[in-house]
PDB file of C-alpha atoms in Angstrom:
ATOM      1  CA  MET A1414      72.411  55.590 121.408  1.00 62.00           C
ATOM      2  CA  ARG A1415      71.400  57.454 118.323  1.00 80.00           C
ATOM      3  CA  ARG A1416      67.647  58.054 117.855  1.00 83.00           C
ATOM      4  CA  SER A1417      67.935  57.863 114.049  1.00 88.00           C
ATOM      5  CA  GLU A1418      69.388  54.366 114.233  1.00 90.00           C
ATOM      6  CA  VAL A1419      66.677  53.191 116.685  1.00 92.00           C
ATOM      7  CA  LEU A1420      63.958  54.575 114.334  1.00 92.00           C
ATOM      8  CA  GLU A1421      65.652  53.023 111.319  1.00 92.00           C
ATOM      9  CA  GLY A1422      65.749  49.671 113.064  1.00 91.00           C
ATOM     10  CA  PHE A1423      62.093  49.837 114.163  1.00 93.00           C
ATOM     11  CA  LYS A1424      61.066  50.853 110.669  1.00 91.00           C
ATOM     12  CA  GLY A1425      62.919  47.993 108.969  1.00 89.00           C
ATOM     13  CA  GLY A1426      61.714  45.350 111.421  1.00 90.00           C
ATOM     14  CA  LEU A1427      58.038  46.452 111.613  1.00 90.00           C
ATOM     15  CA  ILE A1428      56.955  44.813 108.347  1.00 85.00           C
ATOM     16  CA  ILE A1429      58.577  41.558 109.447  1.00 86.00           C
ATOM     17  CA  ALA A1430      56.799  41.765 112.849  1.00 89.00           C
ATOM     18  CA  LEU A1431      53.439  42.195 111.056  1.00 86.00           C
ATOM     19  CA  SER A1432      54.231  39.418 108.645  1.00 80.00           C
ATOM     20  CA  SER A1433      55.282  36.939 111.278  1.00 84.00           C
ATOM     21  CA  ALA A1434      52.296  37.666 113.582  1.00 85.00           C
ATOM     22  CA  PRO A1435      50.062  35.034 111.997  1.00 80.00           C
ATOM     23  CA  PHE A1436      52.708  32.398 112.483  1.00 81.00           C
ATOM     24  CA  ALA A1437      53.191  33.407 116.118  1.00 86.00           C
ATOM     25  CA  VAL A1438      49.448  32.997 116.622  1.00 85.00           C
ATOM     26  CA  LEU A1439      49.601  29.644 114.842  1.00 79.00           C
ATOM     27  CA  PHE A1440      52.318  28.441 117.110  1.00 83.00           C
ATOM     28  CA  GLY A1441      50.468  29.517 120.263  1.00 86.00           C
ATOM     29  CA  THR A1442      47.355  27.645 119.041  1.00 81.00           C
ATOM     30  CA  VAL A1443      49.333  24.419 118.189  1.00 79.00           C
ATOM     31  CA  ALA A1444      51.180  24.606 121.540  1.00 83.00           C
ATOM     32  CA  VAL A1445      48.003  24.651 123.527  1.00 83.00           C
ATOM     33  CA  ASP A1446      46.466  21.964 121.379  1.00 77.00           C
ATOM     34  CA  ASN A1447      49.451  19.752 122.153  1.00 77.00           C
ATOM     35  CA  GLY A1448      49.161  20.120 125.927  1.00 81.00           C
ATOM     36  CA  LEU A1449      51.298  23.157 126.726  1.00 85.00           C
ATOM     37  CA  SER A1450      49.950  25.916 128.973  1.00 88.00           C
ATOM     38  CA  VAL A1451      49.878  29.564 127.918  1.00 90.00           C
ATOM     39  CA  LEU A1452      52.908  30.216 130.088  1.00 92.00           C
ATOM     40  CA  ASP A1453      54.723  27.278 128.445  1.00 89.00           C
ATOM     41  CA  ALA A1454      54.071  28.714 124.976  1.00 89.00           C
ATOM     42  CA  ALA A1455      55.126  32.140 126.013  1.00 91.00           C
ATOM     43  CA  MET A1456      58.441  30.842 127.491  1.00 92.00           C
ATOM     44  CA  MET A1457      59.140  28.765 124.419  1.00 89.00           C
ATOM     45  CA  SER A1458      58.719  31.648 122.122  1.00 91.00           C
ATOM     46  CA  ALA A1459      60.923  33.793 124.447  1.00 92.00           C
ATOM     47  CA  PHE A1460      63.794  31.409 124.880  1.00 90.00           C
ATOM     48  CA  VAL A1461      63.811  29.174 121.727  1.00 87.00           C
ATOM     49  CA  TYR A1462      62.744  32.074 119.399  1.00 87.00           C
ATOM     50  CA  ALA A1463      62.822  30.094 116.183  1.00 81.00           C
ATOM     51  CA  GLY A1464      59.433  29.643 114.525  1.00 74.00           C
ATOM     52  CA  ALA A1465      60.092  26.461 112.448  1.00 71.00           C
ATOM     53  CA  SER A1466      62.002  24.780 115.352  1.00 74.00           C
ATOM     54  CA  GLN A1467      59.270  25.677 117.765  1.00 80.00           C
ATOM     55  CA  LEU A1468      56.672  23.975 115.636  1.00 75.00           C
ATOM     56  CA  VAL A1469      58.960  20.904 115.109  1.00 71.00           C
ATOM     57  CA  GLY A1470      59.478  20.648 118.840  1.00 76.00           C
ATOM     58  CA  ILE A1471      55.740  20.905 119.544  1.00 77.00           C
ATOM     59  CA  GLU A1472      54.842  18.249 117.069  1.00 69.00           C
ATOM     60  CA  LEU A1473      57.461  15.833 118.402  1.00 70.00           C
ATOM     61  CA  PHE A1474      56.481  16.547 122.066  1.00 73.00           C
ATOM     62  CA  GLY A1475      53.002  15.514 121.088  1.00 66.00           C
ATOM     63  CA  GLN A1476      54.309  12.217 119.719  1.00 65.00           C
ATOM     64  CA  HIS A1477      56.229  11.324 122.817  1.00 68.00           C
ATOM     65  CA  VAL A1478      59.513  10.631 120.996  1.00 67.00           C
ATOM     66  CA  ALA A1479      62.916  10.401 122.749  1.00 72.00           C
ATOM     67  CA  PRO A1480      64.285  13.790 124.001  1.00 76.00           C
ATOM     68  CA  TRP A1481      67.518  13.329 122.024  1.00 76.00           C
ATOM     69  CA  LEU A1482      65.525  13.023 118.817  1.00 70.00           C
ATOM     70  CA  VAL A1483      63.729  16.259 119.619  1.00 73.00           C
ATOM     71  CA  VAL A1484      67.051  17.976 120.175  1.00 78.00           C
ATOM     72  CA  LEU A1485      68.591  16.449 117.053  1.00 72.00           C
ATOM     73  CA  SER A1486      65.620  17.523 114.901  1.00 69.00           C
ATOM     74  CA  ILE A1487      65.709  21.102 116.179  1.00 75.00           C
ATOM     75  CA  PHE A1488      69.441  21.202 115.583  1.00 76.00           C
ATOM     76  CA  ALA A1489      68.988  20.052 111.960  1.00 69.00           C
ATOM     77  CA  VAL A1490      66.279  22.618 111.282  1.00 69.00           C
ATOM     78  CA  ASN A1491      68.451  25.400 112.757  1.00 77.00           C
ATOM     79  CA  PHE A1492      71.755  24.199 111.261  1.00 75.00           C
ATOM     80  CA  ARG A1493      71.756  27.161 108.825  1.00 75.00           C
ATOM     81  CA  HIS A1494      72.137  29.634 111.777  1.00 83.00           C
ATOM     82  CA  ILE A1495      75.695  28.399 112.222  1.00 84.00           C
ATOM     83  CA  LEU A1496      76.397  29.616 108.702  1.00 81.00           C
ATOM     84  CA  TYR A1497      74.517  32.865 109.400  1.00 86.00           C
ATOM     85  CA  GLY A1498      76.583  33.565 112.444  1.00 89.00           C
ATOM     86  CA  ALA A1499      79.857  33.026 110.533  1.00 88.00           C
ATOM     87  CA  ALA A1500      78.724  35.186 107.586  1.00 88.00           C
ATOM     88  CA  ILE A1501      77.709  38.274 109.659  1.00 92.00           C
ATOM     89  CA  THR A1502      80.836  38.200 111.892  1.00 92.00           C
ATOM     90  CA  ARG A1503      82.781  40.410 109.537  1.00 92.00           C
ATOM     91  CA  PHE A1504      80.198  43.161 109.987  1.00 94.00           C
ATOM     92  CA  ILE A1505      80.018  43.113 113.773  1.00 94.00           C
ATOM     93  CA  THR A1506      83.671  43.008 114.761  1.00 92.00           C
ATOM     94  CA  GLN A1507      83.149  46.244 116.843  1.00 93.00           C
ATOM     95  CA  PHE A1508      80.522  44.468 119.097  1.00 95.00           C
ATOM     96  CA  SER A1509      81.631  43.515 122.594  1.00 94.00           C
ATOM     97  CA  PRO A1510      81.469  39.727 123.490  1.00 94.00           C
ATOM     98  CA  VAL A1511      78.249  40.299 125.391  1.00 95.00           C
ATOM     99  CA  GLN A1512      76.756  42.262 122.460  1.00 95.00           C
ATOM    100  CA  LYS A1513      77.757  39.435 120.067  1.00 94.00           C
ATOM    101  CA  ALA A1514      76.085  36.922 122.226  1.00 94.00           C
ATOM    102  CA  ILE A1515      72.881  38.932 122.181  1.00 95.00           C
ATOM    103  CA  ALA A1516      73.171  39.473 118.442  1.00 94.00           C
ATOM    104  CA  PHE A1517      73.541  35.738 117.738  1.00 94.00           C
ATOM    105  CA  TYR A1518      70.655  34.861 120.041  1.00 93.00           C
ATOM    106  CA  LEU A1519      68.365  37.320 118.078  1.00 94.00           C
ATOM    107  CA  LEU A1520      69.690  36.160 114.729  1.00 92.00           C
ATOM    108  CA  ILE A1521      66.769  34.987 112.582  1.00 89.00           C
ATOM    109  CA  ASP A1522      66.414  34.763 108.847  1.00 85.00           C
ATOM    110  CA  PRO A1523      65.272  38.353 108.011  1.00 87.00           C
ATOM    111  CA  GLN A1524      67.781  39.774 110.547  1.00 91.00           C
ATOM    112  CA  PHE A1525      70.589  37.882 108.747  1.00 91.00           C
ATOM    113  CA  ALA A1526      69.500  39.126 105.321  1.00 87.00           C
ATOM    114  CA  GLU A1527      69.176  42.705 106.504  1.00 91.00           C
ATOM    115  CA  VAL A1528      72.643  42.676 108.116  1.00 93.00           C
ATOM    116  CA  ILE A1529      74.304  41.275 104.944  1.00 90.00           C
ATOM    117  CA  LYS A1530      72.447  43.815 102.713  1.00 88.00           C
ATOM    118  CA  ARG A1531      73.397  46.717 104.952  1.00 91.00           C
ATOM    119  CA  GLY A1532      76.983  45.607 105.496  1.00 90.00           C
ATOM    120  CA  GLU A1533      77.649  45.032 101.819  1.00 87.00           C
ATOM    121  CA  ALA A1534      76.144  48.380 100.974  1.00 88.00           C
ATOM    122  CA  GLY A1535      78.876  49.909 103.105  1.00 89.00           C
ATOM    123  CA  ARG A1536      76.470  51.131 105.863  1.00 91.00           C
ATOM    124  CA  PRO A1537      77.492  50.634 109.486  1.00 91.00           C
ATOM    125  CA  VAL A1538      75.968  47.699 111.353  1.00 94.00           C
ATOM    126  CA  THR A1539      75.784  49.247 114.795  1.00 94.00           C
ATOM    127  CA  PHE A1540      74.520  47.507 117.892  1.00 95.00           C
ATOM    128  CA  THR A1541      71.855  50.131 118.293  1.00 95.00           C
ATOM    129  CA  TRP A1542      70.397  49.513 114.886  1.00 95.00           C
ATOM    130  CA  TYR A1543      70.784  45.681 115.304  1.00 96.00           C
ATOM    131  CA  LEU A1544      69.014  45.601 118.577  1.00 95.00           C
ATOM    132  CA  SER A1545      66.237  47.968 117.469  1.00 95.00           C
ATOM    133  CA  PHE A1546      65.556  45.887 114.351  1.00 95.00           C
ATOM    134  CA  ALA A1547      65.540  42.679 116.455  1.00 95.00           C
ATOM    135  CA  ALA A1548      63.456  43.984 119.269  1.00 95.00           C
ATOM    136  CA  ILE A1549      60.534  45.155 117.074  1.00 94.00           C
ATOM    137  CA  ILE A1550      60.274  41.555 115.810  1.00 94.00           C
ATOM    138  CA  TYR A1551      61.054  39.708 119.033  1.00 95.00           C
ATOM    139  CA  VAL A1552      58.539  41.390 121.354  1.00 95.00           C
ATOM    140  CA  PRO A1553      55.508  41.001 119.062  1.00 94.00           C
ATOM    141  CA  TRP A1554      56.510  37.403 118.393  1.00 93.00           C
ATOM    142  CA  VAL A1555      56.155  36.543 122.108  1.00 94.00           C
ATOM    143  CA  ILE A1556      53.035  38.640 122.447  1.00 94.00           C
ATOM    144  CA  PHE A1557      51.259  37.091 119.530  1.00 91.00           C
ATOM    145  CA  SER A1558      52.225  33.581 120.678  1.00 91.00           C
ATOM    146  CA  VAL A1559      50.305  34.313 123.857  1.00 92.00           C
ATOM    147  CA  VAL A1560      47.432  35.628 121.855  1.00 90.00           C
ATOM    148  CA  GLY A1561      47.379  32.450 119.786  1.00 86.00           C
ATOM    149  CA  ALA A1562      47.586  30.362 122.975  1.00 87.00           C
ATOM    150  CA  TRP A1563      44.603  32.189 124.441  1.00 86.00           C
ATOM    151  CA  PHE A1564      42.465  32.957 121.471  1.00 80.00           C
ATOM    152  CA  GLY A1565      43.828  30.738 118.732  1.00 67.00           C
ATOM    153  CA  SER A1566      40.673  28.668 118.355  1.00 62.00           C
ATOM    154  CA  MET A1567      38.616  31.842 117.909  1.00 67.00           C
ATOM    155  CA  ILE A1568      40.903  33.254 115.171  1.00 62.00           C
ATOM    156  CA  GLY A1569      40.878  30.107 113.078  1.00 61.00           C
ATOM    157  CA  ASP A1570      43.108  29.185 110.175  1.00 63.00           C
ATOM    158  CA  PRO A1571      45.268  32.098 108.936  1.00 59.00           C
ATOM    159  CA  ARG A1572      44.929  30.681 105.393  1.00 64.00           C
ATOM    160  CA  VAL A1573      41.256  31.687 105.429  1.00 66.00           C
ATOM    161  CA  TRP A1574      42.304  35.343 105.613  1.00 65.00           C
ATOM    162  CA  ALA A1575      45.143  34.802 103.064  1.00 62.00           C
ATOM    163  CA  ILE A1576      47.621  36.276 105.639  1.00 57.00           C
ATOM    164  CA  ASP A1577      49.736  33.182 105.679  1.00 59.00           C
ATOM    165  CA  VAL A1578      51.465  34.346 102.438  1.00 63.00           C
ATOM    166  CA  LEU A1579      52.843  37.573 103.947  1.00 60.00           C
ATOM    167  CA  LEU A1580      55.998  36.122 105.343  1.00 59.00           C
ATOM    168  CA  PRO A1581      56.944  33.992 102.288  1.00 67.00           C
ATOM    169  CA  ILE A1582      56.435  37.060 100.040  1.00 70.00           C
ATOM    170  CA  TYR A1583      58.726  39.038 102.305  1.00 62.00           C
ATOM    171  CA  PHE A1584      61.387  36.317 102.119  1.00 67.00           C
ATOM    172  CA  LEU A1585      61.065  36.240  98.322  1.00 76.00           C
ATOM    173  CA  GLY A1586      61.681  39.982  98.195  1.00 71.00           C
ATOM    174  CA  LEU A1587      64.862  39.608 100.279  1.00 67.00           C
ATOM    175  CA  VAL A1588      66.173  36.878  97.973  1.00 76.00           C
ATOM    176  CA  VAL A1589      65.438  38.887  94.830  1.00 79.00           C
ATOM    177  CA  GLY A1590      67.399  41.756  96.334  1.00 72.00           C
ATOM    178  CA  PHE A1591      70.589  39.691  95.846  1.00 75.00           C
ATOM    179  CA  ARG A1592      69.833  38.871  92.200  1.00 80.00           C
ATOM    180  CA  LYS A1593      72.756  40.912  90.804  1.00 78.00           C
ATOM    181  CA  ARG A1594      75.308  38.699  92.596  1.00 77.00           C
ATOM    182  CA  ARG A1595      77.349  36.311  90.515  1.00 79.00           C
ATOM    183  CA  ASN A1596      75.985  32.678  90.610  1.00 83.00           C
ATOM    184  CA  PHE A1597      72.710  33.916  92.030  1.00 86.00           C
ATOM    185  CA  PHE A1598      70.505  31.933  89.681  1.00 90.00           C
ATOM    186  CA  PRO A1599      72.331  28.617  89.775  1.00 90.00           C
ATOM    187  CA  VAL A1600      72.364  28.753  93.598  1.00 88.00           C
ATOM    188  CA  VAL A1601      68.665  29.746  93.853  1.00 90.00           C
ATOM    189  CA  ILE A1602      67.601  27.047  91.303  1.00 92.00           C
ATOM    190  CA  VAL A1603      69.487  24.249  93.091  1.00 92.00           C
ATOM    191  CA  SER A1604      68.150  25.457  96.431  1.00 87.00           C
ATOM    192  CA  ILE A1605      64.574  25.424  95.143  1.00 90.00           C
ATOM    193  CA  ALA A1606      64.928  21.991  93.506  1.00 93.00           C
ATOM    194  CA  ALA A1607      66.491  20.424  96.615  1.00 90.00           C
ATOM    195  CA  SER A1608      63.813  21.992  98.850  1.00 85.00           C
ATOM    196  CA  VAL A1609      60.964  20.772  96.748  1.00 91.00           C
ATOM    197  CA  ALA A1610      62.481  17.325  96.620  1.00 92.00           C
ATOM    198  CA  ALA A1611      63.034  17.273 100.293  1.00 86.00           C
ATOM    199  CA  TYR A1612      59.486  18.384 100.979  1.00 84.00           C
ATOM    200  CA  HIS A1613      58.045  15.475  98.961  1.00 88.00           C
ATOM    201  CA  PHE A1614      60.548  12.723 100.038  1.00 87.00           C
ATOM    202  CA  VAL A1615      61.548  13.875 103.597  1.00 82.00           C
ATOM    203  CA  GLY A1616      58.829  16.172 104.720  1.00 75.00           C
ATOM    204  CA  SER A1617      58.351  19.595 106.329  1.00 66.00           C
ATOM    205  CA  PRO A1618      60.222  21.367 107.864  1.00 61.00           C
ATOM    206  CA  TRP A1619      63.333  19.510 106.805  1.00 70.00           C
ATOM    207  CA  HIS A1620      63.062  20.929 103.302  1.00 74.00           C
ATOM    208  CA  VAL A1621      64.210  24.341 104.648  1.00 70.00           C
ATOM    209  CA  SER A1622      67.575  23.181 105.935  1.00 70.00           C
ATOM    210  CA  ILE A1623      68.158  20.715 103.040  1.00 80.00           C
ATOM    211  CA  GLY A1624      67.361  23.368 100.394  1.00 80.00           C
ATOM    212  CA  ALA A1625      69.754  25.793 102.181  1.00 76.00           C
ATOM    213  CA  ALA A1626      72.474  23.211 102.495  1.00 80.00           C
ATOM    214  CA  ALA A1627      72.240  22.399  98.791  1.00 86.00           C
ATOM    215  CA  GLY A1628      72.548  26.016  97.813  1.00 83.00           C
ATOM    216  CA  VAL A1629      75.486  26.629 100.208  1.00 80.00           C
ATOM    217  CA  LEU A1630      77.254  23.494  98.832  1.00 87.00           C
ATOM    218  CA  LEU A1631      76.890  24.670  95.235  1.00 88.00           C
ATOM    219  CA  ALA A1632      78.095  28.126  96.141  1.00 84.00           C
ATOM    220  CA  ALA A1633      81.140  26.651  97.812  1.00 82.00           C
ATOM    221  CA  LEU A1634      81.977  24.570  94.736  1.00 88.00           C
ATOM    222  CA  LEU A1635      81.466  27.388  92.193  1.00 86.00           C
ATOM    223  CA  PRO A1636      84.598  29.505  91.375  1.00 79.00           C
ATOM    224  CA  LEU A1637      85.021  32.798  93.211  1.00 69.00           C
ATOM    225  CA  PRO A1638      84.235  36.014  91.327  1.00 63.00           C
ATOM    226  CA  THR A1639      87.182  37.661  89.721  1.00 63.00           C
ATOM    227  CA  PRO A1640      88.058  41.040  91.440  1.00 56.00           C
ATOM    228  CA  PRO A1641      88.099  44.179  89.332  1.00 52.00           C
ATOM    229  CA  ALA A1642      91.420  44.954  87.467  1.00 53.00           C
ATOM    230  CA  GLU A1643      92.316  47.846  89.625  1.00 49.00           C
ATOM    231  CA  ILE A1644      92.053  45.772  92.769  1.00 44.00           C
ATOM    232  CA  ARG A1645      94.263  43.094  91.268  1.00 49.00           C
ATOM    233  CA  ALA A1646      96.873  45.669  90.279  1.00 47.00           C
ATOM    234  CA  GLU A1647      96.915  47.068  93.830  1.00 44.00           C
ATOM    235  CA  GLY A1648      97.148  43.694  95.531  1.00 42.00           C
ATOM    236  CA  SER A1649      99.870  42.184  93.246  1.00 40.00           C
ATOM    237  CA  PRO A1650     103.397  43.679  93.119  1.00 36.00           C
ATOM    238  CA  VAL A1651     104.347  41.685  90.053  1.00 35.00           C
ATOM    239  CA  GLN A1652     102.219  41.844  86.909  1.00 35.00           C
TER     240      GLN A1652
END
């Protein structure tokens, strides 16, 4: 284990941990308000580990809907993670099966974006870096969920302190980092339009997966970028 990779992972994940803390507190508060104990909230954050899905599950638990509908709703919200897993596989081929299982379990939105950015920049995606980046986010997420479950009513609404915008701003920064890619703007515009429409006509948090699915569908339909001339010459024996 290289110390530099550990520190780099901690440094990269720290801002995400700070940004997601208000949402972890919010989840803990909502969980207790819907009848879960502090231990239940902690276990859900530790084992489900998906902010939007946790809130969806809590809301549905409170409405006493059928268990299969709860599972189906969480699956729909997290469907994008199937695509995430497929996309990062090319960068973690050196991971053992156990390491891959751990990596996929800890694969959340910012982790996916950082892996793609690091891999496409030609930098190695080692298990040490991956686990360090994930751990500095995962552990505070569970801790702040407990804090919210215990003291949520004392902290109040995160919007009052304007700290609810930290995580969206971080995600926006990640998206803008991919702006030089071909078809970036059409994909982003379609995703935004689909997400806004879904928010108004279907409701939250379905707009997340619907917007993502619309962007993925458009990206699949658009033509692939043309490789540079020198690559075409090397890959084709007949010109």
